[in-house]
PDB file of C-alpha atoms in Angstrom:
ATOM      1  CA  GLU P 379       0.000   0.000   0.000  1.00 82.00           C
ATOM      2  CA  ALA P 380       1.290   3.433  -0.985  1.00 82.00           C
ATOM      3  CA  GLN P 381       1.802   5.479   2.135  1.00 91.00           C
ATOM      4  CA  VAL P 382       3.740   8.041   4.098  1.00 95.00           C
ATOM      5  CA  THR P 383       4.618   6.870   7.595  1.00 95.00           C
ATOM      6  CA  GLN P 384       5.497   9.181  10.450  1.00 96.00           C
ATOM      7  CA  ASN P 385       6.739   8.243  13.886  1.00 97.00           C
ATOM      8  CA  PRO P 386       5.948   8.846  16.622  1.00 96.00           C
ATOM      9  CA  ARG P 387       2.274   9.822  16.409  1.00 95.00           C
ATOM     10  CA  TYR P 388       2.350  11.537  19.778  1.00 96.00           C
ATOM     11  CA  LEU P 389       5.301  12.989  21.674  1.00 96.00           C
ATOM     12  CA  ILE P 390       5.622  15.005  24.865  1.00 97.00           C
ATOM     13  CA  THR P 391       9.068  16.363  25.582  1.00 96.00           C
ATOM     14  CA  VAL P 392      10.816  19.003  27.663  1.00 96.00           C
ATOM     15  CA  THR P 393      12.368  22.232  26.480  1.00 97.00           C
ATOM     16  CA  GLY P 394      15.838  21.767  25.070  1.00 97.00           C
ATOM     17  CA  LYS P 395      15.818  17.996  24.661  1.00 97.00           C
ATOM     18  CA  LYS P 396      16.725  17.102  21.095  1.00 97.00           C
ATOM     19  CA  LEU P 397      14.210  15.011  19.204  1.00 97.00           C
ATOM     20  CA  THR P 398      13.700  13.530  15.768  1.00 98.00           C
ATOM     21  CA  VAL P 399      10.443  12.799  13.994  1.00 98.00           C
ATOM     22  CA  THR P 400      10.865  10.233  11.250  1.00 98.00           C
ATOM     23  CA  CYS P 401       9.108  10.176   7.903  1.00 98.00           C
ATOM     24  CA  SER P 402       9.267   7.445   5.307  1.00 98.00           C
ATOM     25  CA  GLN P 403       7.490   6.997   1.958  1.00 97.00           C
ATOM     26  CA  ASN P 404       7.280   3.890  -0.210  1.00 95.00           C
ATOM     27  CA  MET P 405       6.266   5.513  -3.507  1.00 93.00           C
ATOM     28  CA  ASN P 406       9.725   6.446  -4.807  1.00 92.00           C
ATOM     29  CA  HIS P 407       8.714  10.114  -4.677  1.00 91.00           C
ATOM     30  CA  GLU P 408      11.349  12.743  -5.338  1.00 90.00           C
ATOM     31  CA  TYR P 409       9.756  15.569  -3.395  1.00 90.00           C
ATOM     32  CA  MET P 410       9.198  15.512   0.343  1.00 92.00           C
ATOM     33  CA  SER P 411       8.283  18.232   2.795  1.00 93.00           C
ATOM     34  CA  TRP P 412       7.334  18.983   6.370  1.00 96.00           C
ATOM     35  CA  TYR P 413       4.418  21.129   7.485  1.00 95.00           C
ATOM     36  CA  ARG P 414       3.182  22.288  10.820  1.00 96.00           C
ATOM     37  CA  GLN P 415      -0.489  22.844  11.536  1.00 94.00           C
ATOM     38  CA  ASP P 416      -1.623  25.381  14.098  1.00 93.00           C
ATOM     39  CA  PRO P 417      -5.210  26.380  14.909  1.00 87.00           C
ATOM     40  CA  GLY P 418      -6.492  29.126  12.637  1.00 83.00           C
ATOM     41  CA  LEU P 419      -3.322  29.137  10.523  1.00 87.00           C
ATOM     42  CA  GLY P 420      -3.777  26.087   8.303  1.00 86.00           C
ATOM     43  CA  LEU P 421      -0.597  24.243   7.355  1.00 90.00           C
ATOM     44  CA  ARG P 422       2.694  25.992   6.781  1.00 92.00           C
ATOM     45  CA  GLN P 423       5.766  24.488   5.153  1.00 92.00           C
ATOM     46  CA  ILE P 424       8.864  24.078   7.329  1.00 95.00           C
ATOM     47  CA  TYR P 425      11.406  22.472   4.982  1.00 95.00           C
ATOM     48  CA  TYR P 426      11.329  20.659   1.705  1.00 92.00           C
ATOM     49  CA  SER P 427      13.550  18.386  -0.324  1.00 92.00           C
ATOM     50  CA  MET P 428      13.551  18.026  -4.077  1.00 88.00           C
ATOM     51  CA  ASN P 429      15.700  14.908  -4.022  1.00 89.00           C
ATOM     52  CA  VAL P 430      18.469  13.130  -2.123  1.00 93.00           C
ATOM     53  CA  GLU P 431      20.900  15.610  -0.537  1.00 93.00           C
ATOM     54  CA  VAL P 432      18.812  18.558  -1.794  1.00 90.00           C
ATOM     55  CA  THR P 433      16.938  20.401   0.955  1.00 93.00           C
ATOM     56  CA  ASP P 434      15.773  23.968   1.410  1.00 92.00           C
ATOM     57  CA  LYS P 435      13.873  26.177   3.813  1.00 93.00           C
ATOM     58  CA  GLY P 436      10.154  26.579   3.605  1.00 91.00           C
ATOM     59  CA  ASP P 437       8.117  29.376   5.126  1.00 90.00           C
ATOM     60  CA  VAL P 438       8.749  28.659   8.835  1.00 95.00           C
ATOM     61  CA  PRO P 439      12.164  26.927   9.155  1.00 97.00           C
ATOM     62  CA  GLU P 440      13.461  28.495  12.379  1.00 97.00           C
ATOM     63  CA  GLY P 441      14.312  25.916  15.037  1.00 97.00           C
ATOM     64  CA  TYR P 442      14.217  22.925  12.687  1.00 98.00           C
ATOM     65  CA  LYS P 443      16.672  20.863  10.682  1.00 98.00           C
ATOM     66  CA  VAL P 444      16.173  18.146   8.099  1.00 97.00           C
ATOM     67  CA  SER P 445      18.264  15.689   6.148  1.00 96.00           C
ATOM     68  CA  ARG P 446      17.680  13.585   3.042  1.00 97.00           C
ATOM     69  CA  LYS P 447      20.303  10.872   2.840  1.00 97.00           C
ATOM     70  CA  GLU P 448      17.986   8.353   1.203  1.00 96.00           C
ATOM     71  CA  LYS P 449      15.119   8.943  -1.162  1.00 95.00           C
ATOM     72  CA  ARG P 450      12.501   7.330   1.076  1.00 97.00           C
ATOM     73  CA  ASN P 451      13.368   9.043   4.387  1.00 98.00           C
ATOM     74  CA  PHE P 452      13.091  12.663   5.449  1.00 98.00           C
ATOM     75  CA  PRO P 453      13.496  13.124   9.215  1.00 98.00           C
ATOM     76  CA  LEU P 454      12.640  16.362  11.007  1.00 98.00           C
ATOM     77  CA  ILE P 455      15.071  17.325  13.762  1.00 98.00           C
ATOM     78  CA  LEU P 456      14.434  19.733  16.614  1.00 97.00           C
ATOM     79  CA  GLU P 457      17.851  20.393  18.164  1.00 95.00           C
ATOM     80  CA  SER P 458      16.516  22.392  21.110  1.00 97.00           C
ATOM     81  CA  PRO P 459      12.711  22.306  21.189  1.00 97.00           C
ATOM     82  CA  SER P 460      10.811  25.196  22.689  1.00 97.00           C
ATOM     83  CA  PRO P 461       7.145  25.493  23.734  1.00 97.00           C
ATOM     84  CA  ASN P 462       6.307  27.521  20.604  1.00 96.00           C
ATOM     85  CA  GLN P 463       7.086  24.394  18.577  1.00 98.00           C
ATOM     86  CA  THR P 464       4.137  22.614  20.159  1.00 98.00           C
ATOM     87  CA  SER P 465       2.100  21.752  17.085  1.00 97.00           C
ATOM     88  CA  LEU P 466       0.775  19.051  14.785  1.00 96.00           C
ATOM     89  CA  TYR P 467       3.359  18.069  12.210  1.00 97.00           C
ATOM     90  CA  PHE P 468       2.764  16.479   8.824  1.00 96.00           C
ATOM     91  CA  CYS P 469       5.188  14.944   6.409  1.00 96.00           C
ATOM     92  CA  ALA P 470       4.158  14.913   2.759  1.00 93.00           C
ATOM     93  CA  SER P 471       5.558  13.515  -0.454  1.00 92.00           C
ATOM     94  CA  SER P 472       4.798  13.923  -4.126  1.00 88.00           C
ATOM     95  CA  LEU P 473       6.286  12.541  -7.285  1.00 84.00           C
ATOM     96  CA  TYR P 474       7.744  15.894  -8.307  1.00 72.00           C
ATOM     97  CA  SER P 475       7.881  19.361  -6.816  1.00 60.00           C
ATOM     98  CA  TRP P 476       6.357  21.268  -9.652  1.00 54.00           C
ATOM     99  CA  VAL P 477       6.150  19.269 -12.863  1.00 51.00           C
ATOM    100  CA  PRO P 478       3.327  18.748 -13.452  1.00 53.00           C
ATOM    101  CA  MET P 479       1.844  21.441 -11.306  1.00 58.00           C
ATOM    102  CA  ASN P 480      -1.193  19.439 -10.335  1.00 61.00           C
ATOM    103  CA  THR P 481       0.787  16.591  -8.807  1.00 73.00           C
ATOM    104  CA  GLU P 482      -0.950  15.745  -5.600  1.00 81.00           C
ATOM    105  CA  ALA P 483       0.774  15.395  -2.250  1.00 86.00           C
ATOM    106  CA  PHE P 484       0.367  12.364   0.014  1.00 90.00           C
ATOM    107  CA  PHE P 485       0.368  13.067   3.720  1.00 92.00           C
ATOM    108  CA  GLY P 486       1.397  11.090   6.747  1.00 94.00           C
ATOM    109  CA  GLN P 487      -0.942  10.650   9.705  1.00 92.00           C
ATOM    110  CA  GLY P 488       0.637  13.468  11.657  1.00 94.00           C
ATOM    111  CA  THR P 489       2.742  13.797  14.807  1.00 96.00           C
ATOM    112  CA  ARG P 490       1.320  15.716  17.704  1.00 96.00           C
ATOM    113  CA  LEU P 491       4.225  17.284  19.574  1.00 98.00           C
ATOM    114  CA  THR P 492       3.965  18.959  22.952  1.00 97.00           C
ATOM    115  CA  VAL P 493       6.977  20.786  24.374  1.00 97.00           C
ATOM    116  CA  VAL P 494       6.711  21.664  28.076  1.00 96.00           C
TER     117      VAL P 494
ATOM    118  CA  ALA R 246       2.293  35.364  -5.199  1.00 73.00           C
ATOM    119  CA  GLN R 247      -0.226  32.617  -4.759  1.00 79.00           C
ATOM    120  CA  SER R 248      -2.683  32.528  -1.884  1.00 87.00           C
ATOM    121  CA  VAL R 249      -6.065  31.122  -0.977  1.00 92.00           C
ATOM    122  CA  THR R 250      -8.786  32.517   1.237  1.00 95.00           C
ATOM    123  CA  GLN R 251     -11.445  30.309   2.721  1.00 96.00           C
ATOM    124  CA  LEU R 252     -14.366  32.575   3.389  1.00 96.00           C
ATOM    125  CA  ASP R 253     -15.938  30.638   6.262  1.00 95.00           C
ATOM    126  CA  SER R 254     -14.128  29.197   9.249  1.00 94.00           C
ATOM    127  CA  HIS R 255     -17.153  27.114  10.224  1.00 97.00           C
ATOM    128  CA  VAL R 256     -20.133  25.836   8.255  1.00 98.00           C
ATOM    129  CA  SER R 257     -23.017  23.921   9.778  1.00 98.00           C
ATOM    130  CA  VAL R 258     -25.586  22.004   7.696  1.00 97.00           C
ATOM    131  CA  SER R 259     -28.262  19.433   8.325  1.00 97.00           C
ATOM    132  CA  GLU R 260     -27.856  15.912   7.004  1.00 97.00           C
ATOM    133  CA  GLY R 261     -29.296  15.626   3.512  1.00 97.00           C
ATOM    134  CA  THR R 262     -28.937  19.330   2.677  1.00 97.00           C
ATOM    135  CA  PRO R 263     -26.404  20.824   0.252  1.00 98.00           C
ATOM    136  CA  VAL R 264     -22.879  21.756   1.268  1.00 98.00           C
ATOM    137  CA  LEU R 265     -21.050  24.853  -0.002  1.00 98.00           C
ATOM    138  CA  LEU R 266     -17.517  25.628   1.177  1.00 98.00           C
ATOM    139  CA  ARG R 267     -16.128  28.782  -0.371  1.00 98.00           C
ATOM    140  CA  CYS R 268     -12.585  29.432  -1.534  1.00 97.00           C
ATOM    141  CA  ASN R 269     -11.053  32.338  -3.434  1.00 96.00           C
ATOM    142  CA  TYR R 270      -7.569  32.174  -4.816  1.00 92.00           C
ATOM    143  CA  SER R 271      -4.937  34.616  -5.927  1.00 88.00           C
ATOM    144  CA  SER R 272      -2.410  33.607  -8.538  1.00 78.00           C
ATOM    145  CA  SER R 273      -0.354  35.392 -11.143  1.00 72.00           C
ATOM    146  CA  TYR R 274      -0.781  32.510 -13.562  1.00 73.00           C
ATOM    147  CA  SER R 275      -2.994  29.493 -14.103  1.00 73.00           C
ATOM    148  CA  PRO R 276      -3.154  27.923 -10.661  1.00 81.00           C
ATOM    149  CA  SER R 277      -3.011  24.349  -9.467  1.00 84.00           C
ATOM    150  CA  LEU R 278      -5.828  24.022  -6.965  1.00 90.00           C
ATOM    151  CA  PHE R 279      -6.788  21.251  -4.595  1.00 92.00           C
ATOM    152  CA  TRP R 280      -9.251  20.485  -1.832  1.00 95.00           C
ATOM    153  CA  TYR R 281      -8.075  18.302   1.039  1.00 95.00           C
ATOM    154  CA  VAL R 282     -10.142  16.919   3.903  1.00 95.00           C
ATOM    155  CA  GLN R 283      -8.963  16.179   7.432  1.00 93.00           C
ATOM    156  CA  HIS R 284     -11.115  14.003   9.650  1.00 91.00           C
ATOM    157  CA  PRO R 285     -10.550  14.227  13.414  1.00 85.00           C
ATOM    158  CA  ASN R 286      -7.217  12.729  14.428  1.00 78.00           C
ATOM    159  CA  LYS R 287      -6.471  11.719  10.862  1.00 82.00           C
ATOM    160  CA  GLY R 288      -4.088  12.838   8.156  1.00 84.00           C
ATOM    161  CA  LEU R 289      -5.062  14.814   5.084  1.00 90.00           C
ATOM    162  CA  GLN R 290      -6.797  13.182   2.169  1.00 91.00           C
ATOM    163  CA  LEU R 291      -7.096  14.595  -1.327  1.00 91.00           C
ATOM    164  CA  LEU R 292     -10.710  15.252  -2.308  1.00 94.00           C
ATOM    165  CA  LEU R 293     -10.120  16.640  -5.777  1.00 93.00           C
ATOM    166  CA  LYS R 294      -7.729  18.673  -7.895  1.00 90.00           C
ATOM    167  CA  TYR R 295      -8.084  21.176 -10.704  1.00 88.00           C
ATOM    168  CA  THR R 296      -6.151  20.053 -13.762  1.00 74.00           C
ATOM    169  CA  SER R 297      -7.276  22.737 -16.271  1.00 76.00           C
ATOM    170  CA  ALA R 298      -8.850  20.012 -18.410  1.00 73.00           C
ATOM    171  CA  ALA R 299     -12.320  20.886 -17.126  1.00 82.00           C
ATOM    172  CA  THR R 300     -13.672  23.667 -14.968  1.00 88.00           C
ATOM    173  CA  LEU R 301     -16.031  21.339 -13.078  1.00 93.00           C
ATOM    174  CA  VAL R 302     -13.979  18.855 -11.123  1.00 93.00           C
ATOM    175  CA  LYS R 303     -15.456  15.755  -9.548  1.00 94.00           C
ATOM    176  CA  GLY R 304     -13.862  14.264  -6.486  1.00 93.00           C
ATOM    177  CA  ILE R 305     -14.392  11.473  -4.036  1.00 93.00           C
ATOM    178  CA  ASN R 306     -17.431  10.980  -1.803  1.00 93.00           C
ATOM    179  CA  GLY R 307     -19.728  13.003  -4.080  1.00 96.00           C
ATOM    180  CA  PHE R 308     -17.850  16.294  -3.769  1.00 97.00           C
ATOM    181  CA  GLU R 309     -17.167  18.556  -6.695  1.00 96.00           C
ATOM    182  CA  ALA R 310     -15.676  21.987  -7.259  1.00 97.00           C
ATOM    183  CA  GLU R 311     -16.015  24.536 -10.025  1.00 94.00           C
ATOM    184  CA  PHE R 312     -13.075  26.637 -11.159  1.00 93.00           C
ATOM    185  CA  LYS R 313     -14.263  30.149 -12.086  1.00 92.00           C
ATOM    186  CA  LYS R 314     -11.440  32.256 -13.406  1.00 89.00           C
ATOM    187  CA  SER R 315     -13.538  35.424 -13.680  1.00 90.00           C
ATOM    188  CA  GLU R 316     -14.400  35.190  -9.986  1.00 93.00           C
ATOM    189  CA  THR R 317     -11.058  33.645  -8.885  1.00 92.00           C
ATOM    190  CA  SER R 318     -13.061  31.058  -7.000  1.00 95.00           C
ATOM    191  CA  PHE R 319     -12.883  27.312  -6.454  1.00 96.00           C
ATOM    192  CA  HIS R 320     -15.869  26.525  -4.251  1.00 97.00           C
ATOM    193  CA  LEU R 321     -16.493  22.991  -2.996  1.00 98.00           C
ATOM    194  CA  THR R 322     -20.011  21.585  -3.133  1.00 98.00           C
ATOM    195  CA  LYS R 323     -21.934  18.435  -2.396  1.00 98.00           C
ATOM    196  CA  PRO R 324     -25.654  17.983  -3.121  1.00 97.00           C
ATOM    197  CA  SER R 325     -26.503  16.113   0.063  1.00 97.00           C
ATOM    198  CA  ALA R 326     -24.473  16.114   3.273  1.00 97.00           C
ATOM    199  CA  HIS R 327     -23.818  12.937   5.203  1.00 96.00           C
ATOM    200  CA  MET R 328     -22.836  12.669   8.843  1.00 96.00           C
ATOM    201  CA  SER R 329     -19.482  11.239   7.786  1.00 95.00           C
ATOM    202  CA  ASP R 330     -18.674  14.498   5.937  1.00 96.00           C
ATOM    203  CA  ALA R 331     -18.083  16.265   9.249  1.00 96.00           C
ATOM    204  CA  ALA R 332     -14.412  17.260   9.060  1.00 96.00           C
ATOM    205  CA  GLU R 333     -12.112  20.167   8.319  1.00 95.00           C
ATOM    206  CA  TYR R 334     -11.635  21.108   4.680  1.00 96.00           C
ATOM    207  CA  PHE R 335      -8.663  22.916   3.209  1.00 94.00           C
ATOM    208  CA  CYS R 336      -8.473  24.762  -0.066  1.00 95.00           C
ATOM    209  CA  VAL R 337      -4.921  24.598  -1.373  1.00 92.00           C
ATOM    210  CA  VAL R 338      -2.904  26.195  -4.160  1.00 88.00           C
ATOM    211  CA  ARG R 339       0.481  24.982  -5.264  1.00 81.00           C
ATOM    212  CA  ARG R 340       3.268  27.530  -5.284  1.00 73.00           C
ATOM    213  CA  GLY R 341       5.159  27.578  -8.555  1.00 67.00           C
ATOM    214  CA  GLY R 342       8.886  27.209  -9.049  1.00 65.00           C
ATOM    215  CA  SER R 343      11.245  24.814  -7.322  1.00 61.00           C
ATOM    216  CA  GLN R 344       9.785  25.319  -3.849  1.00 63.00           C
ATOM    217  CA  GLY R 345       6.580  23.848  -5.159  1.00 66.00           C
ATOM    218  CA  ASN R 346       4.932  23.727  -1.812  1.00 72.00           C
ATOM    219  CA  LEU R 347       1.267  23.717  -1.080  1.00 81.00           C
ATOM    220  CA  ILE R 348      -0.208  26.911   0.325  1.00 86.00           C
ATOM    221  CA  PHE R 349      -3.127  26.102   2.566  1.00 90.00           C
ATOM    222  CA  GLY R 350      -6.149  28.138   3.427  1.00 92.00           C
ATOM    223  CA  LYS R 351      -6.961  28.408   7.098  1.00 92.00           C
ATOM    224  CA  GLY R 352      -9.563  25.664   6.840  1.00 93.00           C
ATOM    225  CA  THR R 353     -13.338  25.376   7.101  1.00 96.00           C
ATOM    226  CA  LYS R 354     -14.784  23.145   9.751  1.00 96.00           C
ATOM    227  CA  LEU R 355     -17.936  21.423   8.499  1.00 97.00           C
ATOM    228  CA  SER R 356     -20.490  20.271  11.063  1.00 97.00           C
ATOM    229  CA  VAL R 357     -23.387  18.043  10.013  1.00 97.00           C
ATOM    230  CA  LYS R 358     -26.481  17.936  12.199  1.00 96.00           C
ATOM    231  CA  PRO R 359     -28.757  14.893  12.224  1.00 94.00           C
TER     232      PRO R 359
END
């Protein structure tokens, strides 16, 4: 089954304790990205990757890091989490970034992160 | 720059009545538009996408949307609401260029009353 898998689904952590949220897709997609969802703001892109070893900042990258060493995996790293990073996080993948423009994105189930 | 505006943050309908969720877009060129649905505690699922092949787009679960360039709108409709349609709906435009990310509206929460 084609899917995007995120882990963990729920995470409570303390300020400053490094954490990683994993994301894996089995569709051989080139393009992967991370979004955060906050009430009343919709989803906003954090980082994206157009292919292996190619990553770039999205609209809200501060406080996050990513890596893309393999095509299928795109982990999100919070080196020193802070309470303002409490949010619902989604990983997404699509075949291409922009060609064709109507390529749909497939989303993971989400990771609800609470930083206390 | 591309953007989308969902005109209602919350819509409430009775089961069996029509659904209308409104979305206006802003784009400097022919946009790629999508509607996604998010059920409680679930991920996002694609309902439908505008491909420029037809202005009336049919999606899953009986939903459809009409692209109106003159009104810069892409409203989502369904003739008869079902209880299972209760969810949050996002109108989305794809940003052009290499960033290629999806720009989400703020969402419309649909409630369906029995």
